[in-house]
Each structure stands twice: as structure tokens, then as C-alpha cells.
mmCIF file of C-alpha atoms in Angstrom:
data_model
loop_
_atom_site.group_PDB
_atom_site.id
_atom_site.type_symbol
_atom_site.label_atom_id
_atom_site.label_comp_id
_atom_site.label_asym_id
_atom_site.label_seq_id
_atom_site.Cartn_x
_atom_site.Cartn_y
_atom_site.Cartn_z
ATOM 1 C CA GLU Q 9 86.556 64.574 97.797
ATOM 2 C CA ALA Q 10 87.318 67.781 99.698
ATOM 3 C CA GLN Q 11 86.305 70.699 97.556
ATOM 4 C CA VAL Q 12 84.922 74.176 97.194
ATOM 5 C CA THR Q 13 82.266 74.507 94.532
ATOM 6 C CA GLN Q 14 80.956 77.641 92.878
ATOM 7 C CA ASN Q 15 77.933 78.217 90.697
ATOM 8 C CA PRO Q 16 77.567 79.383 88.083
ATOM 9 C CA ARG Q 17 81.003 79.100 86.533
ATOM 10 C CA TYR Q 18 80.163 81.642 83.856
ATOM 11 C CA LEU Q 19 77.539 84.365 83.910
ATOM 12 C CA ILE Q 20 76.672 87.216 81.581
ATOM 13 C CA THR Q 21 74.136 89.675 82.906
ATOM 14 C CA VAL Q 22 72.990 93.262 82.502
ATOM 15 C CA THR Q 23 73.452 96.278 84.703
ATOM 16 C CA GLY Q 24 71.093 96.373 87.654
ATOM 17 C CA LYS Q 25 69.839 92.801 87.534
ATOM 18 C CA LYS Q 26 70.362 91.218 90.933
ATOM 19 C CA LEU Q 27 72.407 88.055 90.972
ATOM 20 C CA THR Q 28 73.814 85.543 93.430
ATOM 21 C CA VAL Q 29 76.933 83.453 93.065
ATOM 22 C CA THR Q 30 76.838 80.429 95.311
ATOM 23 C CA CYS Q 31 79.772 78.898 97.155
ATOM 24 C CA SER Q 32 79.725 75.652 99.057
ATOM 25 C CA GLN Q 33 82.419 73.654 100.846
ATOM 26 C CA ASN Q 34 82.299 70.103 102.206
ATOM 27 C CA MET Q 35 85.216 70.320 104.650
ATOM 28 C CA ASN Q 36 83.326 71.702 107.660
ATOM 29 C CA HIS Q 37 85.446 74.851 107.512
ATOM 30 C CA GLU Q 38 84.549 77.790 109.701
ATOM 31 C CA TYR Q 39 86.283 80.405 107.578
ATOM 32 C CA MET Q 40 85.094 81.363 104.092
ATOM 33 C CA SER Q 41 85.874 84.315 101.877
ATOM 34 C CA TRP Q 42 85.337 85.847 98.460
ATOM 35 C CA TYR Q 43 87.956 87.328 96.175
ATOM 36 C CA ARG Q 44 87.859 89.040 92.848
ATOM 37 C CA GLN Q 45 90.662 88.887 90.343
ATOM 38 C CA ASP Q 46 91.283 91.556 87.737
ATOM 39 C CA PRO Q 47 94.140 91.880 85.232
ATOM 40 C CA GLY Q 48 97.144 93.598 86.776
ATOM 41 C CA LEU Q 49 95.577 93.714 90.244
ATOM 42 C CA GLY Q 50 95.980 90.173 91.494
ATOM 43 C CA LEU Q 51 93.422 88.824 93.958
ATOM 44 C CA ARG Q 52 91.567 91.190 96.248
ATOM 45 C CA GLN Q 53 89.409 90.095 99.126
ATOM 46 C CA ILE Q 54 85.777 91.216 99.033
ATOM 47 C CA TYR Q 55 84.244 89.739 102.189
ATOM 48 C CA TYR Q 56 85.044 87.015 104.620
ATOM 49 C CA SER Q 57 83.290 85.063 107.332
ATOM 50 C CA MET Q 58 84.857 83.563 110.420
ATOM 51 C CA ASN Q 59 81.803 81.436 111.198
ATOM 52 C CA VAL Q 60 78.045 81.238 110.842
ATOM 53 C CA GLU Q 61 76.424 84.676 111.124
ATOM 54 C CA VAL Q 62 79.849 86.365 111.349
ATOM 55 C CA THR Q 63 80.931 88.348 108.294
ATOM 56 C CA ASP Q 64 83.275 91.261 107.691
ATOM 57 C CA LYS Q 65 84.566 93.433 104.894
ATOM 58 C CA GLY Q 66 87.726 92.746 102.977
ATOM 59 C CA ASP Q 67 89.523 95.219 100.759
ATOM 60 C CA VAL Q 68 86.857 95.835 98.115
ATOM 61 C CA PRO Q 69 83.384 95.275 99.623
ATOM 62 C CA GLU Q 70 81.509 98.070 97.829
ATOM 63 C CA GLY Q 71 78.627 96.793 95.722
ATOM 64 C CA TYR Q 72 78.588 93.329 97.274
ATOM 65 C CA LYS Q 73 76.697 91.577 100.033
ATOM 66 C CA VAL Q 74 77.233 88.216 101.662
ATOM 67 C CA SER Q 75 75.427 86.020 104.126
ATOM 68 C CA ARG Q 76 76.455 83.037 106.212
ATOM 69 C CA LYS Q 77 73.375 81.240 107.441
ATOM 70 C CA GLU Q 78 74.912 77.796 107.203
ATOM 71 C CA LYS Q 79 78.460 76.698 107.743
ATOM 72 C CA ARG Q 80 78.890 75.151 104.319
ATOM 73 C CA ASN Q 81 77.475 77.997 102.198
ATOM 74 C CA PHE Q 82 78.649 81.545 101.614
ATOM 75 C CA PRO Q 83 76.781 83.212 98.750
ATOM 76 C CA LEU Q 84 77.956 86.433 97.131
ATOM 77 C CA ILE Q 85 75.138 88.795 96.249
ATOM 78 C CA LEU Q 86 75.269 91.646 93.775
ATOM 79 C CA GLU Q 87 72.111 93.649 94.357
ATOM 80 C CA SER Q 88 72.612 95.982 91.401
ATOM 81 C CA PRO Q 89 75.561 94.833 89.306
ATOM 82 C CA SER Q 90 77.547 97.367 87.330
ATOM 83 C CA PRO Q 91 80.097 96.902 84.544
ATOM 84 C CA ASN Q 92 82.998 97.547 86.934
ATOM 85 C CA GLN Q 93 82.041 94.321 88.694
ATOM 86 C CA THR Q 94 82.963 92.339 85.615
ATOM 87 C CA SER Q 95 85.634 90.080 87.002
ATOM 88 C CA LEU Q 96 86.739 86.584 87.923
ATOM 89 C CA TYR Q 97 85.480 85.601 91.369
ATOM 90 C CA PHE Q 98 86.904 82.987 93.697
ATOM 91 C CA CYS Q 99 85.490 81.554 96.877
ATOM 92 C CA ALA Q 100 87.833 80.078 99.479
ATOM 93 C CA SER Q 101 87.533 78.236 102.770
ATOM 94 C CA SER Q 102 89.737 77.074 105.625
ATOM 95 C CA THR Q 103 89.606 76.139 109.280
ATOM 96 C CA ALA Q 104 89.350 79.280 111.313
ATOM 97 C CA GLY Q 105 91.783 81.125 113.412
ATOM 98 C CA ALA Q 106 95.169 79.536 112.974
ATOM 99 C CA TRP Q 107 97.559 81.441 110.764
ATOM 100 C CA THR Q 108 98.931 78.215 109.440
ATOM 101 C CA ASP Q 109 95.713 77.145 107.800
ATOM 102 C CA THR Q 110 95.626 76.353 104.139
ATOM 103 C CA GLN Q 111 92.899 78.034 102.171
ATOM 104 C CA TYR Q 112 91.114 75.975 99.573
ATOM 105 C CA PHE Q 113 89.891 77.863 96.536
ATOM 106 C CA GLY Q 114 86.998 77.146 94.251
ATOM 107 C CA PRO Q 115 87.332 76.956 90.460
ATOM 108 C CA GLY Q 116 86.160 80.499 89.866
ATOM 109 C CA THR Q 117 83.123 82.284 88.429
ATOM 110 C CA ARG Q 118 83.642 84.529 85.451
ATOM 111 C CA LEU Q 119 81.087 87.335 85.570
ATOM 112 C CA THR Q 120 80.401 89.796 82.790
ATOM 113 C CA VAL Q 121 78.081 92.744 83.434
ATOM 114 C CA LEU Q 122 76.914 94.524 80.297
ATOM 115 C CA ASP V 16 98.696 96.284 106.753
ATOM 116 C CA ALA V 17 101.949 94.695 105.748
ATOM 117 C CA LYS V 18 102.535 94.488 101.986
ATOM 118 C CA THR V 19 104.568 92.149 99.843
ATOM 119 C CA THR V 20 106.607 92.912 96.737
ATOM 120 C CA GLN V 21 107.448 90.357 94.073
ATOM 121 C CA PRO V 22 109.011 90.551 90.614
ATOM 122 C CA ASN V 23 106.402 90.583 87.875
ATOM 123 C CA SER V 24 107.877 87.663 85.972
ATOM 124 C CA MET V 25 110.651 85.112 85.950
ATOM 125 C CA GLU V 26 111.847 82.443 83.573
ATOM 126 C CA SER V 27 113.345 79.065 84.212
ATOM 127 C CA ASN V 28 114.451 76.044 82.263
ATOM 128 C CA GLU V 29 112.803 72.725 82.904
ATOM 129 C CA GLU V 30 114.474 70.582 85.564
ATOM 130 C CA GLU V 31 116.486 73.511 86.924
ATOM 131 C CA PRO V 32 115.944 75.082 90.349
ATOM 132 C CA VAL V 33 113.906 78.261 90.621
ATOM 133 C CA HIS V 34 114.171 80.880 93.346
ATOM 134 C CA LEU V 35 111.163 83.167 93.636
ATOM 135 C CA PRO V 36 111.789 86.187 95.905
ATOM 136 C CA CYS V 37 109.346 88.156 98.034
ATOM 137 C CA ASN V 38 109.976 91.302 100.055
ATOM 138 C CA HIS V 39 107.824 92.042 103.096
ATOM 139 C CA SER V 40 109.764 94.684 104.966
ATOM 140 C CA THR V 41 106.795 95.759 107.122
ATOM 141 C CA ILE V 42 105.913 92.278 108.306
ATOM 142 C CA SER V 43 104.703 91.999 111.868
ATOM 143 C CA GLY V 44 106.430 89.741 114.331
ATOM 144 C CA THR V 45 103.827 86.991 114.272
ATOM 145 C CA ASP V 46 102.666 87.167 110.646
ATOM 146 C CA TYR V 47 102.993 83.858 108.833
ATOM 147 C CA ILE V 48 104.350 83.857 105.282
ATOM 148 C CA HIS V 49 102.273 81.807 102.872
ATOM 149 C CA TRP V 50 102.864 80.983 99.234
ATOM 150 C CA TYR V 51 100.122 80.089 96.820
ATOM 151 C CA ARG V 52 100.205 79.511 93.105
ATOM 152 C CA GLN V 53 97.609 79.808 90.399
ATOM 153 C CA LEU V 54 97.780 77.582 87.382
ATOM 154 C CA PRO V 55 96.131 78.827 84.191
ATOM 155 C CA SER V 56 92.333 78.825 84.402
ATOM 156 C CA GLN V 57 92.308 77.542 87.972
ATOM 157 C CA GLY V 58 91.860 78.885 91.470
ATOM 158 C CA PRO V 59 94.920 79.460 93.645
ATOM 159 C CA GLU V 60 96.379 76.481 95.454
ATOM 160 C CA TYR V 61 98.472 76.305 98.592
ATOM 161 C CA VAL V 62 102.198 75.706 98.204
ATOM 162 C CA ILE V 63 103.925 76.240 101.543
ATOM 163 C CA HIS V 64 104.049 78.485 104.612
ATOM 164 C CA GLY V 65 106.408 79.377 107.441
ATOM 165 C CA LEU V 66 107.076 81.748 110.318
ATOM 166 C CA THR V 67 110.807 81.972 111.010
ATOM 167 C CA SER V 68 112.527 78.723 110.120
ATOM 168 C CA ASN V 69 113.063 77.350 106.645
ATOM 169 C CA VAL V 70 110.409 74.863 105.606
ATOM 170 C CA ASN V 71 110.303 71.972 103.158
ATOM 171 C CA ASN V 72 107.429 69.979 101.718
ATOM 172 C CA ARG V 73 106.867 67.800 98.695
ATOM 173 C CA MET V 74 106.175 70.779 96.467
ATOM 174 C CA ALA V 75 108.817 73.304 97.456
ATOM 175 C CA SER V 76 111.080 74.847 100.070
ATOM 176 C CA LEU V 77 110.676 78.178 101.790
ATOM 177 C CA ALA V 78 113.714 80.134 102.903
ATOM 178 C CA ILE V 79 112.985 82.991 105.306
ATOM 179 C CA ALA V 80 115.533 85.715 105.987
ATOM 180 C CA GLU V 81 116.726 86.063 109.543
ATOM 181 C CA ASP V 82 115.102 89.491 109.873
ATOM 182 C CA ARG V 83 111.941 88.129 108.184
ATOM 183 C CA LYS V 84 111.833 91.039 105.782
ATOM 184 C CA SER V 85 112.113 88.760 102.796
ATOM 185 C CA SER V 86 111.578 85.157 101.805
ATOM 186 C CA THR V 87 112.304 82.911 98.837
ATOM 187 C CA LEU V 88 110.242 80.085 97.436
ATOM 188 C CA ILE V 89 112.445 77.398 95.976
ATOM 189 C CA LEU V 90 111.280 74.906 93.390
ATOM 190 C CA HIS V 91 114.055 72.369 93.278
ATOM 191 C CA ARG V 92 113.407 71.061 89.791
ATOM 192 C CA ALA V 93 110.972 73.088 87.740
ATOM 193 C CA THR V 94 108.592 71.222 85.478
ATOM 194 C CA LEU V 95 106.311 72.575 82.776
ATOM 195 C CA ARG V 96 103.423 72.073 85.177
ATOM 196 C CA ASP V 97 105.019 74.601 87.547
ATOM 197 C CA ALA V 98 104.321 77.436 85.108
ATOM 198 C CA ALA V 99 101.942 79.597 87.099
ATOM 199 C CA VAL V 100 101.520 82.854 88.980
ATOM 200 C CA TYR V 101 103.088 82.580 92.424
ATOM 201 C CA TYR V 102 101.709 84.705 95.234
ATOM 202 C CA CYS V 103 103.491 85.583 98.435
ATOM 203 C CA ILE V 104 100.914 86.232 101.172
ATOM 204 C CA LEU V 105 101.128 87.439 104.745
ATOM 205 C CA ARG V 106 98.670 85.943 107.204
ATOM 206 C CA PRO V 107 98.013 88.645 109.798
ATOM 207 C CA SER V 108 98.393 87.808 113.446
ATOM 208 C CA SER V 109 95.265 89.782 114.255
ATOM 209 C CA ASN V 110 93.212 86.730 113.348
ATOM 210 C CA THR V 111 90.720 88.607 111.214
ATOM 211 C CA GLY V 112 91.020 86.151 108.361
ATOM 212 C CA LYS V 113 92.161 88.873 105.984
ATOM 213 C CA LEU V 114 94.817 87.834 103.485
ATOM 214 C CA ILE V 115 97.106 90.279 101.722
ATOM 215 C CA PHE V 116 98.108 89.135 98.247
ATOM 216 C CA GLY V 117 101.200 90.445 96.510
ATOM 217 C CA GLN V 118 101.106 91.199 92.783
ATOM 218 C CA GLY V 119 102.383 87.752 92.073
ATOM 219 C CA THR V 120 105.244 86.483 89.943
ATOM 220 C CA THR V 121 104.455 84.838 86.623
ATOM 221 C CA LEU V 122 106.827 81.937 86.210
ATOM 222 C CA GLN V 123 107.571 80.671 82.725
ATOM 223 C CA VAL V 124 109.216 77.283 82.412
ATOM 224 C CA LYS V 125 110.972 76.535 79.158
ATOM 225 C CA PRO V 126 111.393 72.952 77.954
#
């Protein structure tokens, strides 16, 4: 089954404790991205990657890092989480380049930073 | 970057058509218009997309204004399962992968 998986689905942590949210897709997609969703603000893109070793900032990249060492994985790293990073996070993937491509979203990771 | 504007919420009765509007007055000539929806407690899912001509698929229809400054997502017969937040998104022609989400319209479907 074609899917985007995220782990963990729920995470409660404390300020400053480094964490990684994993994202994996099994569709051989070149393009992957991370979004955060906050009440009243809709979805905002954090980072995206057009292919392996190619990443770029979205709208709200501050406080986040990403890496793309393999095509299927695109982890989101919070080196020193803060309470304002409490949010619902979604990973997405698609074939790269064409503007017609459908993006497939993961189920979401709900992060709480105390 | 081009922005989209959608009404915050809309209501519909089950089995009636629903027209969800989106304004994108600053759209670029080659930006595609995508619609996604987000069901409660789920990630967004693709609904439909188009460039200039009206489009139909099994889920919905997309009507695009001649000047491309607005579009309308049409659900021909709303069901309770269609209750969701609907996002109108512009896919930039610059091929950076960046998506621009509107605020979304929360659709309520009444039985």
C-alpha cells in the first residue's frame, strides 16, 4: 500500500531536549516536505526536499533542521525544542517537478513541548 | 507569492451540491490550482487540480474563472463524509516545491 508514515504519532517532551520525528514513504517520490498546523493558521511549510541531499526552507524553518540522506526518509529534527513548537506536524511526498503532482500526506505527529 | 482567500466556513445539507469558492487574484500565469481536504484527525488528501479548463474527477469538479483569479470546487452531492476543511492551494510555476495554503473552508454537512 502506498503510504507516508510518521513516527512517533504523539510526543510530549521538555524544552531543550533534542528530538527527531521520522518520515518515510514507499512510493519512490523525489519530493518530500514538512508542514506544521496550528489553530487558525492552517498548514505552513517548514522545509522541503526536491531529492536526496537537496533541501530548502519553507515558510517557517526557524528552529528546525532536516536531512535527506536517502530517498525514502526525511526526518525533522528539533535541536532545542521550545513551547512555541508545540503543534501538529505533517510529512508529505510527491513526484518531483510537475505542478500537477498530488502530494500524499502522513497521518500527523502531535508534539507537545513543555 | 500568490495568496488564496477562502470563506472560513460553509454549511450544506446532505445530498445537495456544494460550491466552495477561492480567490487568487495574484495568481501567476502558469500556477496550477490544487484543492485538498482534511478530514478530522487526518492528514490532508488530494481532491482535484487544474490550470485553465474546468476539471472533473470522481470526487469533485473544479470550475476556474476565465481570468483565473478565482475558482470553485463543486461537490455534486455532499455526504456526511465530506465534512472537512477544504484548502485551495497554488502550485508555483517556479518549481521550488513550495505550496501556499489558504486558510481553508470548514464545510459542515447536515443530515
